[in-house]
Coordinates of C-alpha atoms in Angstrom, one line a residue:
M1 CA -13.9 6.7 -4.5
C2 CA -12.7 10.1 -5.3
G3 CA -9.9 12.6 -5.4
I4 CA -10.1 15.4 -2.9
V5 CA -8.4 18.8 -2.6
G6 CA -8.6 21.9 -0.5
I7 CA -7.0 25.1 0.8
A8 CA -7.2 26.7 4.2
R9 CA -5.7 30.2 3.9
F10 CA -5.0 32.2 7.0
G11 CA -4.7 35.9 7.8
G12 CA -7.9 37.0 6.0
K13 CA -6.8 36.0 2.5
P14 CA -9.7 34.6 0.4
V15 CA -9.7 31.4 -1.6
A16 CA -11.0 31.8 -5.1
P17 CA -13.4 29.2 -6.6
D18 CA -11.2 28.9 -9.7
E19 CA -8.2 27.8 -7.5
I20 CA -10.2 24.9 -6.2
D21 CA -11.5 24.1 -9.7
A22 CA -7.9 24.0 -11.0
M23 CA -6.8 21.7 -8.3
V24 CA -9.8 19.4 -8.8
A25 CA -9.1 19.3 -12.6
T26 CA -5.7 17.6 -12.0
L27 CA -7.5 14.6 -10.4
I28 CA -10.1 13.8 -13.1
H29 CA -8.6 10.3 -13.4
R30 CA -9.5 9.6 -9.8
G31 CA -13.1 10.6 -10.4
P32 CA -14.4 10.8 -13.9
D33 CA -18.1 10.8 -13.0
D34 CA -18.7 14.1 -11.1
S35 CA -17.0 17.1 -9.6
G36 CA -17.8 19.8 -7.0
R37 CA -16.5 22.4 -4.7
F38 CA -17.4 24.6 -1.7
V39 CA -15.6 27.9 -1.1
E40 CA -16.1 30.6 1.6
A41 CA -14.0 33.0 3.8
G42 CA -10.5 31.7 3.4
V43 CA -11.3 28.0 2.9
G44 CA -12.2 25.8 -0.1
I45 CA -12.7 22.1 -0.6
G46 CA -13.3 20.1 -3.8
M47 CA -13.5 16.7 -5.2
R48 CA -13.7 14.4 -8.3
R49 CA -16.1 11.4 -7.9
L50 CA -15.9 7.8 -9.0
S51 CA -19.4 6.7 -8.3
I52 CA -19.5 3.3 -6.4
I53 CA -22.3 3.5 -3.8
D54 CA -25.5 5.3 -4.8
V55 CA -24.4 6.3 -8.3
S56 CA -27.3 8.8 -8.6
P57 CA -26.8 12.6 -8.4
L58 CA -27.7 12.3 -4.7
G59 CA -24.1 11.2 -4.0
H60 CA -22.7 14.6 -5.2
Q61 CA -20.0 16.1 -3.2
P62 CA -19.2 18.3 -1.3
M63 CA -22.1 16.9 0.8
G64 CA -23.7 18.8 3.6
N65 CA -26.1 18.3 6.4
E66 CA -29.6 19.7 6.4
D67 CA -28.6 23.4 7.0
G68 CA -25.3 23.2 5.2
A69 CA -23.3 24.0 8.3
V70 CA -21.2 20.9 7.8
Q71 CA -19.6 20.1 4.4
I72 CA -17.5 17.1 3.5
V73 CA -15.3 15.8 0.7
Y74 CA -14.4 12.2 1.1
N75 CA -12.4 9.5 -0.7
G76 CA -12.8 5.9 0.1
E77 CA -15.3 3.3 1.4
V78 CA -16.7 2.7 4.9
Y79 CA -17.8 -0.9 5.0
N80 CA -19.8 -0.7 8.2
F81 CA -21.8 2.3 6.9
L82 CA -25.1 0.4 6.9
D83 CA -24.8 -0.3 10.7
L84 CA -23.7 3.2 11.4
R85 CA -26.6 4.6 9.3
A86 CA -29.1 2.5 11.2
E87 CA -27.8 3.8 14.5
L88 CA -28.0 7.4 13.3
V89 CA -31.5 6.9 11.9
A90 CA -32.5 5.6 15.3
A91 CA -31.1 8.8 16.9
G92 CA -33.3 10.9 14.6
H93 CA -31.1 11.8 11.7
R94 CA -32.6 11.9 8.2
F95 CA -30.7 10.7 5.1
R96 CA -31.2 12.0 1.6
S97 CA -28.9 9.5 -0.2
G98 CA -27.7 5.9 0.1
T99 CA -24.1 6.8 0.3
D100 CA -21.5 6.1 3.0
T101 CA -20.4 9.8 2.6
E102 CA -23.6 11.0 4.3
V103 CA -22.9 8.7 7.3
L104 CA -19.8 10.8 8.0
V105 CA -21.8 14.0 7.9
H106 CA -24.4 12.9 10.4
G107 CA -21.9 10.9 12.3
Y108 CA -19.9 14.1 13.0
E109 CA -23.1 15.8 14.1
Q110 CA -23.9 13.0 16.5
W111 CA -20.5 11.9 17.9
G112 CA -18.0 14.6 17.0
A113 CA -14.9 14.1 14.8
A114 CA -12.7 11.9 17.2
A115 CA -15.5 9.5 18.1
L116 CA -16.6 9.3 14.4
V117 CA -13.2 8.2 13.0
A118 CA -12.9 5.6 15.7
R119 CA -16.1 4.0 14.5
L120 CA -15.3 3.9 10.8
E121 CA -14.2 0.5 9.4
G122 CA -12.7 0.9 5.9
M123 CA -10.3 2.9 3.8
F124 CA -10.7 6.7 3.6
A125 CA -9.3 10.2 3.5
F126 CA -11.7 13.1 4.1
A127 CA -11.9 16.8 4.8
L128 CA -14.8 17.9 6.9
L129 CA -15.6 21.6 7.3
D130 CA -17.6 22.8 10.3
R131 CA -18.6 26.3 9.2
T132 CA -20.1 27.2 12.6
R133 CA -17.1 26.4 14.6
R134 CA -14.7 27.5 11.8
R135 CA -12.8 24.2 12.0
L136 CA -11.5 22.0 9.3
F137 CA -10.9 18.3 10.0
L138 CA -8.6 16.0 7.9
G139 CA -8.7 12.3 8.6
R140 CA -7.0 9.2 7.2
D141 CA -7.9 5.5 7.7
R142 CA -6.1 3.3 10.2
F143 CA -3.6 1.6 7.9
G144 CA -3.1 4.4 5.3
I145 CA -4.9 2.6 2.5
K146 CA -6.0 6.0 1.0
P147 CA -3.4 8.8 0.7
L148 CA -3.6 12.4 1.8
Y149 CA -0.8 14.9 1.1
L150 CA -0.2 18.1 3.0
R151 CA 1.6 21.3 1.9
R152 CA 2.2 24.2 4.3
A153 CA 3.4 27.3 2.5
G154 CA 2.7 31.0 2.1
G155 CA 0.3 31.3 5.0
Q156 CA -1.9 28.4 4.0
L157 CA -2.4 24.7 4.4
S158 CA -3.3 22.8 1.2
F159 CA -4.3 19.1 1.0
A160 CA -4.8 16.7 -1.9
S161 CA -5.1 13.0 -2.8
E162 CA -2.1 13.5 -5.1
V163 CA 0.9 15.8 -5.2
R164 CA 0.1 17.0 -8.7
A165 CA -2.9 19.1 -7.4
F166 CA -0.5 21.4 -5.5
A167 CA 0.7 22.9 -8.8
A168 CA -2.6 24.8 -8.8
D169 CA -2.9 25.8 -5.1
G170 CA -1.4 29.3 -5.6
Q171 CA 2.1 28.5 -4.2
G172 CA 3.7 27.3 -7.4
R173 CA 4.6 23.8 -8.5
P174 CA 6.3 21.8 -5.6
A175 CA 10.0 21.6 -6.1
P176 CA 11.7 18.2 -6.2
D177 CA 13.8 17.4 -3.2
A178 CA 16.7 15.0 -4.1
S179 CA 17.7 14.5 -0.4
F180 CA 15.5 11.4 -0.5
V181 CA 17.8 9.6 -3.0
G182 CA 19.9 7.9 -0.3
S183 CA 16.9 6.5 1.5
F184 CA 15.3 5.4 -1.8
L185 CA 18.4 3.5 -2.8
C186 CA 18.5 1.8 0.6
L187 CA 14.8 0.8 0.9
G188 CA 13.5 1.1 -2.6
Y189 CA 10.7 3.5 -1.4
L190 CA 10.4 6.7 0.6
P191 CA 9.5 6.2 4.3
S192 CA 6.7 8.3 5.7
P193 CA 6.0 11.1 6.2
A194 CA 8.6 12.2 3.5
T195 CA 7.9 12.6 -0.2
A196 CA 10.1 13.4 -3.1
F197 CA 8.9 17.1 -3.1
A198 CA 10.0 19.9 -0.8
G199 CA 7.4 21.0 1.7
V200 CA 5.0 18.1 0.9
T201 CA 4.3 15.5 3.5
K202 CA 1.9 12.6 4.0
L203 CA -0.8 12.8 6.7
P204 CA 0.1 9.7 8.9
P205 CA -2.4 6.8 9.0
A206 CA -4.9 6.7 11.9
T207 CA -4.6 10.5 12.3
L208 CA -7.2 13.2 12.7
L209 CA -5.9 16.7 12.1
E210 CA -8.0 19.6 13.3
I211 CA -7.3 23.1 11.9
D212 CA -8.5 26.3 13.5
L213 CA -9.4 28.4 10.5
A214 CA -9.1 31.7 12.4
S215 CA -5.6 31.2 13.7
G216 CA -4.2 28.4 11.6
A217 CA -3.4 26.4 14.7
E218 CA -3.2 22.6 14.2
T219 CA -4.0 19.8 16.5
A220 CA -3.1 16.2 15.5
Q221 CA -4.6 13.2 17.2
R222 CA -3.7 9.5 16.6
Y223 CA -6.9 7.7 17.1
Y224 CA -5.7 4.1 16.7
E225 CA -2.6 2.0 17.4
L226 CA -2.0 -1.4 15.9
A227 CA -2.3 -4.0 18.6
P228 CA -2.8 -7.8 18.7
A229 CA -6.1 -9.5 19.5
R230 CA -6.0 -11.4 22.8
L231 CA -6.3 -15.1 21.9
G232 CA -5.1 -16.7 25.2
G233 CA -7.1 -19.8 26.1
L234 CA -8.4 -20.4 22.6
S235 CA -7.7 -23.7 20.9
D236 CA -6.2 -23.9 17.5
D237 CA -9.6 -25.0 16.1
D238 CA -11.2 -21.9 17.8
V239 CA -8.7 -19.6 16.2
L240 CA -9.2 -21.3 12.8
E241 CA -12.9 -20.6 13.1
Q242 CA -12.3 -17.0 14.0
L243 CA -10.1 -16.6 10.9
D244 CA -12.8 -18.2 8.8
Q245 CA -15.5 -15.9 10.0
R246 CA -13.4 -12.8 9.8
L247 CA -12.4 -13.6 6.2
L248 CA -16.0 -14.3 5.3
A249 CA -17.3 -11.1 6.9
S250 CA -14.6 -8.9 5.4
V251 CA -14.9 -10.2 1.8
A252 CA -18.7 -9.9 2.0
G253 CA -18.4 -6.3 3.2
H254 CA -15.9 -5.4 0.5
L255 CA -18.2 -6.7 -2.2
I256 CA -20.9 -4.1 -1.5
A257 CA -21.1 -1.8 -4.5
D258 CA -23.6 -0.5 -7.1
V259 CA -21.2 -1.2 -9.9
P260 CA -19.5 -4.3 -11.3
T261 CA -16.8 -5.9 -9.1
G262 CA -14.0 -8.4 -9.6
V263 CA -11.0 -9.9 -8.0
F264 CA -7.3 -9.7 -8.8
L265 CA -6.2 -13.4 -9.0
S266 CA -2.6 -14.4 -9.1
G267 CA -3.1 -18.0 -8.0
G268 CA -1.2 -17.3 -4.7
L269 CA -2.8 -17.9 -1.3
D270 CA -4.1 -14.5 -0.7
S271 CA -5.9 -13.8 -4.0
S272 CA -7.1 -17.4 -4.1
A273 CA -8.6 -17.0 -0.6
L274 CA -10.4 -13.8 -1.7
T275 CA -11.8 -15.6 -4.8
A276 CA -13.0 -18.6 -2.8
Y277 CA -14.6 -16.5 -0.1
A278 CA -16.2 -14.2 -2.6
A279 CA -18.1 -17.2 -4.0
R280 CA -19.2 -18.4 -0.5
D281 CA -22.8 -18.3 0.9
G282 CA -24.5 -18.6 -2.5
R283 CA -22.9 -15.6 -4.0
P284 CA -22.1 -15.9 -7.7
P285 CA -18.4 -16.5 -8.5
P286 CA -16.6 -13.2 -9.0
R287 CA -15.0 -12.3 -12.3
T288 CA -11.3 -12.7 -11.9
F289 CA -8.3 -10.9 -13.6
S290 CA -4.8 -12.3 -13.9
I291 CA -1.5 -11.0 -15.4
G292 CA 0.7 -13.2 -17.6
F293 CA 4.0 -12.8 -19.3
S294 CA 3.9 -13.6 -23.0
A295 CA 7.7 -14.0 -23.4
S296 CA 8.7 -15.7 -20.2
D297 CA 7.4 -18.0 -17.5
R298 CA 9.4 -16.4 -14.7
G299 CA 6.8 -15.1 -12.2
D300 CA 3.9 -16.2 -14.5
E301 CA 1.3 -17.8 -12.2
T302 CA -1.6 -17.8 -14.6
A303 CA -1.8 -21.6 -14.7
F304 CA -2.4 -21.5 -10.9
A305 CA -4.9 -18.7 -11.3
A306 CA -6.8 -20.6 -14.0
A307 CA -7.0 -23.6 -11.7
V308 CA -8.5 -21.6 -8.9
A309 CA -11.0 -19.9 -11.2
R310 CA -12.1 -23.3 -12.5
Q311 CA -12.5 -24.6 -8.9
V312 CA -14.9 -21.8 -8.0
G313 CA -16.5 -21.4 -11.4
S314 CA -15.1 -17.9 -12.1
D315 CA -14.7 -16.3 -15.5
N316 CA -11.0 -15.6 -15.5
V317 CA -9.6 -12.8 -17.8
R318 CA -5.9 -13.1 -18.6
I319 CA -4.0 -9.9 -19.4
D320 CA -0.5 -10.4 -21.0
L321 CA 2.5 -8.3 -20.3
A322 CA 5.2 -8.1 -23.0
P323 CA 8.9 -7.1 -22.6
D324 CA 8.2 -3.7 -24.3
A325 CA 6.2 -2.9 -21.1
L326 CA 9.4 -1.4 -19.8
G327 CA 8.9 1.5 -22.2
G328 CA 5.9 2.6 -20.2
L329 CA 7.9 3.2 -17.1
P330 CA 7.9 7.0 -17.4
E331 CA 4.1 7.1 -17.4
I332 CA 4.0 4.8 -14.4
V333 CA 6.5 6.9 -12.5
G334 CA 4.4 10.0 -13.4
A335 CA 1.3 8.3 -11.9
M336 CA 3.2 7.3 -8.7
E337 CA 4.8 10.7 -8.2
D338 CA 7.3 9.3 -5.8
P339 CA 9.8 6.8 -7.3
L340 CA 9.3 3.2 -6.3
A341 CA 11.9 0.4 -7.0
D342 CA 9.3 -2.3 -7.3
S343 CA 9.1 -4.0 -10.7
A344 CA 5.7 -5.3 -9.8
A345 CA 4.4 -1.8 -10.6
L346 CA 4.7 -2.7 -14.3
P347 CA 2.3 -5.7 -14.3
L348 CA 0.0 -4.0 -11.8
W349 CA -0.3 -1.0 -14.1
H350 CA -1.4 -3.2 -17.0
L351 CA -3.6 -5.4 -14.7
C352 CA -5.5 -2.3 -13.5
K353 CA -5.8 -1.0 -17.1
G354 CA -7.2 -4.3 -18.4
T355 CA -9.5 -4.9 -15.4
R356 CA -11.1 -1.4 -15.7
A357 CA -12.3 -2.4 -19.1
H358 CA -14.7 -4.9 -17.4
V359 CA -15.3 -3.7 -13.8
T360 CA -15.1 -0.6 -11.6
V361 CA -14.1 -2.3 -8.4
A362 CA -11.5 -5.0 -7.8
L363 CA -10.5 -6.9 -4.6
S364 CA -6.8 -7.3 -4.1
G365 CA -4.7 -9.3 -1.6
E366 CA -2.5 -6.5 -0.3
G367 CA -1.7 -7.0 3.4
G368 CA -2.1 -10.8 3.5
D369 CA 1.6 -11.4 3.9
E370 CA 1.9 -8.8 6.7
V371 CA -1.2 -10.0 8.5
L372 CA -0.8 -13.8 8.3
G373 CA 2.9 -14.4 8.1
G374 CA 3.9 -14.5 4.4
Y375 CA 7.5 -13.4 4.7
H376 CA 10.4 -15.8 5.5
R377 CA 12.1 -12.9 7.3
Y378 CA 9.5 -13.4 10.1
F379 CA 10.9 -16.9 10.6
W380 CA 14.5 -15.7 10.6
G381 CA 13.7 -12.7 12.9
W382 CA 12.0 -15.0 15.3
L383 CA 14.8 -17.5 15.2
A384 CA 17.5 -14.9 15.7
E385 CA 15.7 -13.3 18.7
A386 CA 14.5 -16.6 20.3
S387 CA 17.9 -18.3 20.0
G388 CA 20.1 -15.3 20.6
A389 CA 21.4 -13.7 17.4
S390 CA 25.1 -14.2 18.4
A391 CA 24.7 -17.8 19.3
L392 CA 22.8 -18.6 16.1
A393 CA 25.4 -16.8 14.0
A394 CA 28.2 -18.7 15.7
A395 CA 26.4 -22.0 15.1
A396 CA 25.8 -21.1 11.5
S397 CA 29.4 -19.9 10.9
P398 CA 31.4 -21.4 8.0
A399 CA 33.7 -23.1 10.5
A400 CA 30.6 -24.9 11.9
G401 CA 29.3 -25.8 8.5
G402 CA 27.1 -22.7 8.5
A403 CA 26.9 -22.2 4.7
G404 CA 25.4 -25.7 4.3
F405 CA 23.2 -25.2 7.4
L406 CA 21.6 -22.1 6.0
E407 CA 21.4 -23.4 2.5
R408 CA 19.4 -26.4 3.8
L409 CA 17.1 -24.1 5.8
V410 CA 16.4 -21.4 3.2
P411 CA 13.6 -22.7 1.0
A412 CA 14.8 -23.4 -2.5
R413 CA 12.6 -21.8 -5.2
S414 CA 13.0 -21.4 -8.9
K415 CA 15.9 -18.9 -8.8
G416 CA 18.9 -21.3 -8.9
A417 CA 21.5 -22.4 -6.5
G418 CA 23.7 -19.3 -6.9
N419 CA 21.0 -17.0 -5.7
L420 CA 20.2 -19.4 -2.9
A421 CA 23.8 -19.2 -1.7
R422 CA 23.7 -15.4 -1.8
R423 CA 20.6 -15.3 0.2
A424 CA 22.1 -17.7 2.8
A425 CA 25.2 -15.5 3.0
K426 CA 23.1 -12.4 3.5
L427 CA 21.1 -14.1 6.3
L428 CA 24.3 -15.2 8.0
D429 CA 25.9 -11.7 7.7
S430 CA 22.8 -10.1 9.3
L431 CA 22.4 -12.4 12.3
R432 CA 24.7 -10.5 14.7
L433 CA 23.1 -7.1 13.9
P434 CA 20.6 -5.3 16.1
E435 CA 17.0 -5.8 15.2
S436 CA 16.5 -2.7 13.1
A437 CA 19.8 -3.0 11.4
R438 CA 19.0 -6.6 10.5
Y439 CA 15.7 -5.5 9.0
L440 CA 17.4 -2.9 6.9
R441 CA 20.0 -5.4 5.7
W442 CA 17.3 -7.8 4.5
F443 CA 15.7 -5.0 2.5
E444 CA 18.8 -3.2 1.5
L445 CA 18.7 -2.5 -2.3
F446 CA 22.1 -0.9 -2.5
A447 CA 24.6 -1.4 0.4
A448 CA 26.2 1.6 2.0
D449 CA 29.4 1.2 0.0
E450 CA 27.5 0.9 -3.2
R451 CA 25.5 4.1 -2.4
A452 CA 28.7 5.9 -1.6
A453 CA 30.2 4.8 -4.9
L454 CA 27.2 6.1 -6.7
G455 CA 27.6 9.5 -4.9
A456 CA 24.1 9.3 -3.3
P457 CA 23.2 11.3 -0.2
D458 CA 23.2 9.4 3.2
A459 CA 20.3 7.2 4.1
S460 CA 20.0 8.5 7.7
A461 CA 16.3 9.3 7.3
C462 CA 15.3 5.7 6.6
H463 CA 17.5 4.4 9.4
Q464 CA 15.9 6.8 11.8
R465 CA 12.4 5.8 10.7
I466 CA 13.0 2.1 11.1
D467 CA 14.7 2.6 14.5
E468 CA 11.7 4.6 15.6
L469 CA 9.2 2.0 14.5
F470 CA 11.1 -0.9 16.3
D471 CA 11.2 1.3 19.4
R472 CA 7.4 1.8 19.2
A473 CA 6.9 -1.9 18.7
R474 CA 9.1 -2.9 21.7
A475 CA 7.3 -0.3 23.9
Q476 CA 4.0 -2.1 23.2
G477 CA 5.5 -5.4 24.4
L478 CA 5.2 -7.1 21.0
D479 CA 7.0 -10.4 20.4
P480 CA 9.8 -10.7 17.7
V481 CA 7.4 -11.7 14.9
Q482 CA 4.8 -9.1 15.9
R483 CA 7.5 -6.4 15.9
L484 CA 8.4 -7.3 12.3
Q485 CA 4.7 -7.2 11.3
Y486 CA 4.3 -3.8 13.0
V487 CA 7.3 -2.3 11.2
D488 CA 6.1 -3.8 7.9
F489 CA 2.6 -2.3 8.4
S490 CA 4.1 1.1 9.2
S491 CA 6.7 1.2 6.4
M492 CA 6.8 -1.2 3.5
L493 CA 3.0 -1.9 3.3
L494 CA 2.2 1.8 3.9
D495 CA 4.8 3.4 1.7
N496 CA 5.2 0.8 -1.0
L497 CA 2.4 -1.7 -1.5
L498 CA -0.6 0.4 -0.6
L499 CA 0.6 3.6 -2.2
K500 CA 1.4 1.6 -5.4
A501 CA -2.1 0.0 -5.4
D502 CA -3.9 3.3 -4.9
K503 CA -2.0 5.4 -7.5
L504 CA -1.8 2.8 -10.3
S505 CA -5.5 1.7 -9.9
M506 CA -6.8 5.3 -9.6
A507 CA -4.8 6.3 -12.7
H508 CA -7.2 4.1 -14.6
S509 CA -10.3 5.1 -12.5
L510 CA -10.4 1.7 -10.9
E511 CA -11.2 1.3 -7.2
V512 CA -9.0 -1.4 -5.5
R513 CA -10.3 -2.8 -2.2
V514 CA -8.1 -4.7 0.3
P515 CA -10.3 -7.1 2.4
L516 CA -7.2 -8.6 4.2
L517 CA -6.8 -5.2 5.9
D518 CA -10.0 -5.5 7.8
R519 CA -9.2 -4.1 11.3
A520 CA -10.4 -7.2 13.2
L521 CA -8.7 -9.5 10.8
V522 CA -5.4 -7.6 11.1
E523 CA -5.6 -7.7 14.9
L524 CA -6.3 -11.4 14.8
G525 CA -3.3 -12.0 12.5
L526 CA -1.1 -10.0 14.8
G527 CA -2.3 -11.9 17.8
L528 CA -1.6 -15.3 16.4
S529 CA 1.2 -17.3 18.1
P530 CA 4.4 -17.5 16.0
R531 CA 3.6 -21.1 15.1
G532 CA 0.3 -19.9 13.6
K533 CA 2.0 -17.7 11.0
I534 CA 5.6 -18.8 10.5
G535 CA 7.3 -22.0 9.4
L536 CA 10.6 -23.3 8.2
R537 CA 9.4 -24.4 4.8
R538 CA 5.9 -23.0 4.5
D539 CA 4.5 -19.5 5.3
K540 CA 1.0 -18.8 6.6
P541 CA 0.4 -22.3 8.1
L542 CA -3.0 -21.3 9.6
L543 CA -4.3 -19.9 6.3
R544 CA -3.1 -22.9 4.4
R545 CA -4.9 -25.2 6.8
L546 CA -8.1 -23.1 6.4
L547 CA -7.9 -23.1 2.6
R548 CA -7.5 -26.9 2.4
R549 CA -11.3 -26.9 3.0
C550 CA -12.0 -25.3 -0.4
L551 CA -9.0 -25.3 -2.6
P552 CA -6.8 -28.0 -4.2
P553 CA -3.3 -28.9 -2.9
S554 CA -1.8 -27.3 -6.0
V555 CA -2.7 -24.0 -4.4
T556 CA -2.5 -24.6 -0.7
E557 CA 0.8 -26.4 -0.7
R558 CA 2.8 -24.5 -3.2
P559 CA 5.6 -22.2 -2.1
K560 CA 5.2 -18.5 -2.0
R561 CA 6.3 -16.6 -5.1
G562 CA 6.7 -12.9 -5.4
F563 CA 4.9 -10.8 -8.0
E564 CA 8.0 -10.7 -10.3
I565 CA 8.7 -10.0 -13.8
P566 CA 11.8 -11.1 -15.8
V567 CA 13.4 -7.6 -15.7
D568 CA 16.9 -9.0 -15.4
R569 CA 16.6 -10.8 -18.7
W570 CA 14.8 -7.9 -20.4
L571 CA 17.6 -5.6 -19.4
R572 CA 20.1 -7.7 -21.3
E573 CA 18.2 -7.7 -24.6
P574 CA 19.1 -5.5 -27.6
A575 CA 15.8 -3.8 -27.4
T576 CA 16.6 -2.2 -24.0
E577 CA 20.0 -0.9 -25.1
P578 CA 18.7 2.7 -25.2
M579 CA 17.6 2.3 -21.5
R580 CA 21.1 1.2 -20.5
R581 CA 22.6 4.2 -22.3
Q582 CA 20.1 6.4 -20.5
L583 CA 21.2 5.1 -17.2
V584 CA 24.8 6.1 -17.7
G585 CA 24.3 9.4 -19.5
G586 CA 20.9 10.6 -18.5
A587 CA 19.1 12.4 -15.7
L588 CA 20.8 10.3 -12.9
V589 CA 24.1 11.9 -13.8
K590 CA 22.9 15.3 -15.2
R591 CA 20.2 16.1 -12.7
L592 CA 20.9 14.1 -9.6
G593 CA 24.7 14.1 -9.8
L594 CA 25.3 10.3 -9.5
S595 CA 28.5 8.8 -10.7
A596 CA 28.5 7.9 -14.4
A597 CA 31.5 5.5 -13.8
A598 CA 29.7 3.6 -11.1
L599 CA 26.5 3.4 -13.2
S600 CA 28.5 2.1 -16.2
T601 CA 30.1 -0.5 -14.0
L602 CA 26.7 -1.8 -12.8
V603 CA 25.4 -2.1 -16.3
A604 CA 28.6 -3.9 -17.4
R605 CA 28.4 -6.4 -14.5
H606 CA 24.7 -7.1 -15.4
L607 CA 25.5 -7.7 -19.1
A608 CA 28.3 -10.0 -18.0
G609 CA 25.8 -12.3 -16.2
Q610 CA 25.3 -11.0 -12.7
D611 CA 21.6 -10.6 -11.7
L612 CA 21.5 -6.9 -11.0
G613 CA 18.0 -6.4 -12.6
R614 CA 16.4 -5.2 -9.3
K615 CA 19.1 -2.6 -8.8
L616 CA 19.0 -1.4 -12.5
F617 CA 15.2 -1.2 -12.4
A618 CA 15.4 1.0 -9.3
L619 CA 17.8 3.3 -11.1
L620 CA 15.6 3.3 -14.2
T621 CA 12.7 4.4 -12.0
L622 CA 14.8 7.1 -10.4
D623 CA 16.0 8.3 -13.8
A624 CA 12.4 8.5 -15.0
W625 CA 11.5 10.5 -11.9
A626 CA 14.3 12.9 -12.4
E627 CA 13.5 13.4 -16.1
R628 CA 9.9 14.2 -15.2
F629 CA 10.1 16.1 -12.0
A630 CA 13.7 17.4 -11.4

């Protein structure tokens, strides 16, 4: 695992070694173990290394082939590298290290760039320099697990694992771009390829970008499209066995490391599955790490995590999160670079920090909900499309007893009847909307009138992005549930969950791996029939059935709970009064131009008892971003 950087400068302008060194130095947290660079004739590449596979000096990057004509810097893990290595050895290639990085070097020689990326199974972002052909190739994994940012300015193309590195690329510090604020207040994150900085974009997932170093011409190729596995003719038992084998193979592959590994264990289905499968086939139980809340039980799942750990014989480490964790929000926003309205960032930051004290690699359950049907919106989306949205809305109208109808159907959790009624009303209001508008309504953090009252820019960029993704999903002939999965993969998972996992773990020099995003497992999940992944009262029915073989009912039958913290209560306490003052008189007003009156009204409503914690947390995040970057 590494941080990578580089500059391709056109028109005969040289790249100085100290420019690459300066970019590399900004990413020391991503790779505290080693650093390196290669510079020549208008191009330079560099890296910081976190040693995971072959921790010896033989894993130093940039890494070249025998004559040095090919050079690579690489961030990530390729889990099928041993199979690819055996194939390359049989073809006559000689290896000097035990790293997966060297597989990419010889794989490029053997197959070329396009065929190479199509063979890689894992998470990665890389820059490969072909000195003979004067070509630079930038590649990113299928699902965007590892980030890669691009900046085109001043006759050059710069790239980096994090935006902060561009401050040293010779073009000045990237300027903040507040046009994203409307989309952020709508979705709670920034949809790709946009960032919060002018002139900086994200290389899309499953993309290979080829740069001609002589002319600066770029050619982008999408090498993979998410598509469902064909499961027609298979019985439910056959599909269950396929899921079992894919989980077993993926977890085993993700455990390969030459450093200590562990598992993030919340006690939910996904992390419990990873823990159980990590202990299969005679492997010693993994060390597990859980986050708890010392002052509240809302969202605290450590009792469930402890039960799973006891079941498999794991040593479970509990890390506590206190209310004063909100004070660390500016540091977290600085690590994220783009603002993110997800309060789970707070516990994840502390979980990564505490875990790194014990291990270098941790397995995490990101992607499980998107792959195997963990969101209730999948059921409602399927129901609306299958029944006809207008007919369902009419049947569920208040005149037809609709409020009671939806309240009976929406699963009651621990949030109280008032919140349940609001969720039912939100579902009812969305049923007549087109598919993409319905999706946005479910996610909507601030409604259009609320954004207007705040004085935020329009949110057209996020509307266009979601429309485009649904169009792509329909063009592939995906069913209603698959379309929702496809959009989640290409938006929320990519730009929220995976980005958060990468930035907050690498800030602590911890590598997080996501076995549930194994390509074959993802395609299997997408290919499941609706009844295999959605239900009225229980999500992930197929996974629950599988886990009944190895885990107790207290885990397999419990309702889904989000990774929540009691931010609503924290933001009513006297200790957070300075934060509330900052919201109405700080950077949101002075630097982003939002309405002080509208902000003051939101705070007052929250103090009066309305649960606006999620909205206020989003605004606190945005304020911290504006203070640091604007």
